[in-house]
Coordinates of C-alpha atoms in Angstrom, one line a residue:
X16 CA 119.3 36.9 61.2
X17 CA 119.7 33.2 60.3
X18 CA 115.8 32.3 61.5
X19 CA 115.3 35.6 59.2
X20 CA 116.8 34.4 56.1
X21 CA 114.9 31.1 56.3
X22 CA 111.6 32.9 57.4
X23 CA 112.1 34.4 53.8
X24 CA 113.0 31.6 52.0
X25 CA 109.8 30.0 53.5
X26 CA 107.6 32.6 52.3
X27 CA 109.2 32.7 49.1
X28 CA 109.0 28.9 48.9
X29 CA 105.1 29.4 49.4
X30 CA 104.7 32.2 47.5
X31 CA 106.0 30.3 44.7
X32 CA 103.7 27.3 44.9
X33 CA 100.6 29.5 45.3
X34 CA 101.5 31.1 42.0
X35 CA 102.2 27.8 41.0
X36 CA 98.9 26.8 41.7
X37 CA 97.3 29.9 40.6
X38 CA 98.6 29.8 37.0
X39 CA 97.6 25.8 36.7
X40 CA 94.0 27.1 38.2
X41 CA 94.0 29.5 35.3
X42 CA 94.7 27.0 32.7
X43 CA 92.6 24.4 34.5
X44 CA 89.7 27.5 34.1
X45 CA 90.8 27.9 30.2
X46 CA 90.3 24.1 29.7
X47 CA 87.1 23.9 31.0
X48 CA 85.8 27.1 29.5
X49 CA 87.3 25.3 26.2
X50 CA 85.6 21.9 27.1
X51 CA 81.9 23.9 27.4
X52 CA 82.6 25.3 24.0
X53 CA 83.6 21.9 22.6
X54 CA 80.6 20.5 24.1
X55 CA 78.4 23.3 22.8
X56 CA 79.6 22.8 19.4
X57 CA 79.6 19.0 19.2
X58 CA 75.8 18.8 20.6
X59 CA 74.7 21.6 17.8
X60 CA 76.4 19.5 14.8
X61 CA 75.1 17.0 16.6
X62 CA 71.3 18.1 16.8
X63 CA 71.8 19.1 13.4
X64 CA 73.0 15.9 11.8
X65 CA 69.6 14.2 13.5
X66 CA 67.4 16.8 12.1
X67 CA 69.0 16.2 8.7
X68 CA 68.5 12.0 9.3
X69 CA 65.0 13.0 10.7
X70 CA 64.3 14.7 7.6
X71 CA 65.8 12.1 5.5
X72 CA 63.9 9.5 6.7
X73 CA 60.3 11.4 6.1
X74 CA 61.2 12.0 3.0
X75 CA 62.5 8.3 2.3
X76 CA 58.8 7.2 3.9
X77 CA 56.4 9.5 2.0
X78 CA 58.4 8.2 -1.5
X79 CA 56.8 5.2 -2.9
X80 CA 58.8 3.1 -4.7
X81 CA 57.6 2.8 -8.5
X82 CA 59.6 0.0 -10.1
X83 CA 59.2 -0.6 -13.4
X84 CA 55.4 1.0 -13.2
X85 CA 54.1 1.5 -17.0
X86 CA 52.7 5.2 -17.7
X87 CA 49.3 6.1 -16.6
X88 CA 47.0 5.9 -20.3
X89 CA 45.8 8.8 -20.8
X90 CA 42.4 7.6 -22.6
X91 CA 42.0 5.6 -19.6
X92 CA 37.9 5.9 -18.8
X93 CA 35.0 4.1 -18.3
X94 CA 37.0 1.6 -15.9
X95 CA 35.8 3.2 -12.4
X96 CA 33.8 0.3 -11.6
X97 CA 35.8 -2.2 -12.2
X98 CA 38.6 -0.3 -10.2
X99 CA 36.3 0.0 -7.3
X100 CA 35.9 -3.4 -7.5
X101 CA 39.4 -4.2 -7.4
X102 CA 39.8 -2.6 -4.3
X103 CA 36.9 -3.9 -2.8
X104 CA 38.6 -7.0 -3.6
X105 CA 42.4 -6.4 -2.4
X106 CA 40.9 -5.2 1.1
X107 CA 38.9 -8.0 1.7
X108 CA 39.8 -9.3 5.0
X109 CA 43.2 -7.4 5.0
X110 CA 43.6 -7.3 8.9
X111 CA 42.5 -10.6 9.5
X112 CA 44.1 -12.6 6.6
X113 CA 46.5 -14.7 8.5
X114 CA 49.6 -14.6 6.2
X115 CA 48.4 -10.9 6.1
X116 CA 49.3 -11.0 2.0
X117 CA 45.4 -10.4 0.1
X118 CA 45.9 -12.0 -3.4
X119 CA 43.4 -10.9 -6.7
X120 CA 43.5 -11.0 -10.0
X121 CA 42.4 -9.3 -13.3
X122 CA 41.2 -12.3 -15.4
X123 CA 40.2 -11.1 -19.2
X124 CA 41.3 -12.0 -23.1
X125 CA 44.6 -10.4 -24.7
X126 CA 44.0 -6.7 -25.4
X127 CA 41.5 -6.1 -23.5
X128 CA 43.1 -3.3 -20.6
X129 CA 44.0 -6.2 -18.1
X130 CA 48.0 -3.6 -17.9
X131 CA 46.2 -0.2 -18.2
X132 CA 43.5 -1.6 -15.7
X133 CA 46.9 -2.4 -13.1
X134 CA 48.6 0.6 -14.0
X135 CA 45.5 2.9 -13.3
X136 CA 44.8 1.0 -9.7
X137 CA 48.3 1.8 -8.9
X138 CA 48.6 5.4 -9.8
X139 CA 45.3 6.0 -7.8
X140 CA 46.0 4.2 -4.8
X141 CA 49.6 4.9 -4.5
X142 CA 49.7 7.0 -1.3
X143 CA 47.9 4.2 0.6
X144 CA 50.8 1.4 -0.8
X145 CA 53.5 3.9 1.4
X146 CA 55.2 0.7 1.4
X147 CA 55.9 0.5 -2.5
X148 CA 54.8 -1.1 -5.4
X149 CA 57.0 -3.5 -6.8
X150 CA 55.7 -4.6 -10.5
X151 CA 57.2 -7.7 -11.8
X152 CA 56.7 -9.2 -15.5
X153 CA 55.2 -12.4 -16.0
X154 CA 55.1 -13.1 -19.0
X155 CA 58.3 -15.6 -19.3
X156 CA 60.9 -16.6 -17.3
X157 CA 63.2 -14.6 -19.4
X158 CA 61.0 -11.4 -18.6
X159 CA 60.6 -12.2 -14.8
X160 CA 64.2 -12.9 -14.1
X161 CA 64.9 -9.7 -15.0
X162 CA 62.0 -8.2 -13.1
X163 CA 63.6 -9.3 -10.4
X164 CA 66.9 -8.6 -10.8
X165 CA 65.9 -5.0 -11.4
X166 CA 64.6 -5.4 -8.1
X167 CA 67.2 -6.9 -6.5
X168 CA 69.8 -4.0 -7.4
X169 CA 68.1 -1.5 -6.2
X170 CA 67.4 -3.6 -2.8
X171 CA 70.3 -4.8 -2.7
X172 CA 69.6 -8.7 -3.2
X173 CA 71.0 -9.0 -6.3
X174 CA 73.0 -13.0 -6.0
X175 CA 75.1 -13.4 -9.2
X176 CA 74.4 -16.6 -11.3
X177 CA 71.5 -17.0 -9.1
X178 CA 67.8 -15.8 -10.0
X179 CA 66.1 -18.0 -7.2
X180 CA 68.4 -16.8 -4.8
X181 CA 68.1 -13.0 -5.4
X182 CA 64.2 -13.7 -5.7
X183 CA 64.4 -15.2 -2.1
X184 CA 66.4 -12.5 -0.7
X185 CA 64.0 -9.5 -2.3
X186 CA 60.8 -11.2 -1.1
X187 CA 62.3 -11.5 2.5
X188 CA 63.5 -8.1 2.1
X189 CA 59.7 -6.8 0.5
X190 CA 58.7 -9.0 3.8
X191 CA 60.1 -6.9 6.4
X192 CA 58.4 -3.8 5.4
X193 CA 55.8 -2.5 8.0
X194 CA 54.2 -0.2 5.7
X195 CA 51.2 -1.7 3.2
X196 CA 52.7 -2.6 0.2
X197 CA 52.0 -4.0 -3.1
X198 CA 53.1 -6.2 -5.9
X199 CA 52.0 -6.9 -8.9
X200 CA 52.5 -10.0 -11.2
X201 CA 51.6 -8.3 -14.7
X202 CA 51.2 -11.0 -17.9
X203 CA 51.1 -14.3 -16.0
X204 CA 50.1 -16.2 -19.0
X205 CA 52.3 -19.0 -20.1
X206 CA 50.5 -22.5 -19.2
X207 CA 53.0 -24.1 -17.0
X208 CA 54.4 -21.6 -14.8
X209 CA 58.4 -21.6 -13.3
X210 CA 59.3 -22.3 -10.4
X211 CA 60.5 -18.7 -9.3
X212 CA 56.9 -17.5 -10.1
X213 CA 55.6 -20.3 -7.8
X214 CA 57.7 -19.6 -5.2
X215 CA 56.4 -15.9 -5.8
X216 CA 52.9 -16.7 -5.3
X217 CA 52.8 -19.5 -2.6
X218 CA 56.0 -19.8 -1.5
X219 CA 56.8 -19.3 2.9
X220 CA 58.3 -16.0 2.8
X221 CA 54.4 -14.7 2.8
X222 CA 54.0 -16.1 6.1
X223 CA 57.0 -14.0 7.6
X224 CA 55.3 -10.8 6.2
X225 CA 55.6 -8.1 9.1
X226 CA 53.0 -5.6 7.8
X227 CA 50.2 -5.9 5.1
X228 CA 50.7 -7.1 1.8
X229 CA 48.6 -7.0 -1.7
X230 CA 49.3 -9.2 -4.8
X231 CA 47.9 -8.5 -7.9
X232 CA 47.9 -10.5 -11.0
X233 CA 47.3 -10.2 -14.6
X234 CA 46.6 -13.0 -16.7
X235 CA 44.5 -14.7 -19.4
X236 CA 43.5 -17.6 -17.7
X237 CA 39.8 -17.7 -16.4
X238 CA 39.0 -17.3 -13.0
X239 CA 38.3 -21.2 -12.2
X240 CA 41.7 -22.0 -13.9
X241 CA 43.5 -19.5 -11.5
X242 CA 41.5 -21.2 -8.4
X243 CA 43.4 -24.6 -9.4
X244 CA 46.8 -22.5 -10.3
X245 CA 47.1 -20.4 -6.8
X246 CA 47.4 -21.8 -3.7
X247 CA 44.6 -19.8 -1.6
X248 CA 43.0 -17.7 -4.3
X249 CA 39.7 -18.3 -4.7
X250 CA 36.8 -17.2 -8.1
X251 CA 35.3 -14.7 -6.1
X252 CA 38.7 -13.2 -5.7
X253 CA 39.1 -12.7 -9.6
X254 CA 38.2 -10.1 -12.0
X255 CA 36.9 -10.9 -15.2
X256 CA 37.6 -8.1 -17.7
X257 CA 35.7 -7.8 -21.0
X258 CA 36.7 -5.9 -23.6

């Protein structure tokens, strides 16, 4: 009777731990099933939120940026030539240039469409610039500093109390861009030119350019006079417009 009782107690014992072991299997198997759905879920939101950063980033690449871009004329005619020309000029030896930035210029007397001539190149070619176009004012220090600070907020180089250093920081950052770009130095007149506008034009953040880089300037002075005023830049490389 003893070897009995204990018999039972044994089995009971067993019986026990198996059920035990069954109910911990059956949450273990509600865990899992949970952790499938939890994984499920996560890697959906997951795809999703890369579709929507996939999708943001085409869009961010097919918008150029426009700073400070003056309206197209709408009388604008009779310039096609001269446009043409100005291509012609900005693509000369644009994948072998070795600081890889092409520099030209629109040379001509006050009033006569040197802006609207700028402003038209842009708003034609702006699909191939996929870069941007970043148009800065020459015509005074005043003017260009805040050319560039306008730049600089939106970039996110804007240095307080400092115009050279937020103009070094946009140019580096205008130098990491792969895409072709563009930038244009409208009204470049004044005789003696500052500083900042030098270091614009000649300064070493054109040799760390990554992709391909136009400059195009504006100005009143004749074509020998820009040869003598920027580094590299040579008559053949300016446009004389006459009114």
């Amino acid at each position: 009777v003893q070897l009995i009782e204990k018999l039972q107690s044994v089995q009971q014992f067993f019986a026990k731990e198996i059920q035990n072991v069954l109910d911990n299997h059956s949450v273990m198997g509600k865990d899992i099933e949970d952790l499938k759905v939890n994984y499920q879920t996560t890697s959906q939101q997951l795809q999703t939120l890369q579709n929507e950063v996939s999708k943001l980033s085409i869009a961010h690449e097919k918008i150029p940026y426009l700073f400070m871009l003056p309206d197209r004329t709408e009388w604008f005619s009779c310039r096609d030539s001269e446009l043409e020309n100005l291509h012609t000029l900005l693509q000369i030896n644009d994948d072998i240039n070795e600081s890889k930035v092409q520099i030209a210029s629109v040379c001509g007397l006050g009033g006569c469409g040197k802006t609207s001539l700028a402003a038209e190149y842009v708003h034609r070619w702006k699909d191939y610039y996929e870069g941007g176009v970043f148009w800065f004012s020459g015509e005074d220090e005043t003017r260009f500093a805040n050319s560039v600070d306008d730049h600089a907020v939106y970039l996110g180089t804007l240095v307080e109390a400092s115009a050279g250093r937020a103009l070094l920081k946009t140019l580096e950052e205008i130098s990491k861009i792969k895409k072709p770009w563009l930038l244009v130095l409208d009204d470049m007149d004044e005789f003696k030119l500052c500083s900042n506008i030098g270091m614009l034009l000649s300064g070493p953040w054109k040799r760390r350019v990554k992709g391909s880089g136009h400059i195009l300037i504006t100005t009143r002075r004749e074509p020998k006079v820009m040869r003598e005023t920027v580094r590299g830049l040579i008559e053949s490389q300016c446009l004389q417009l006459v009114c």
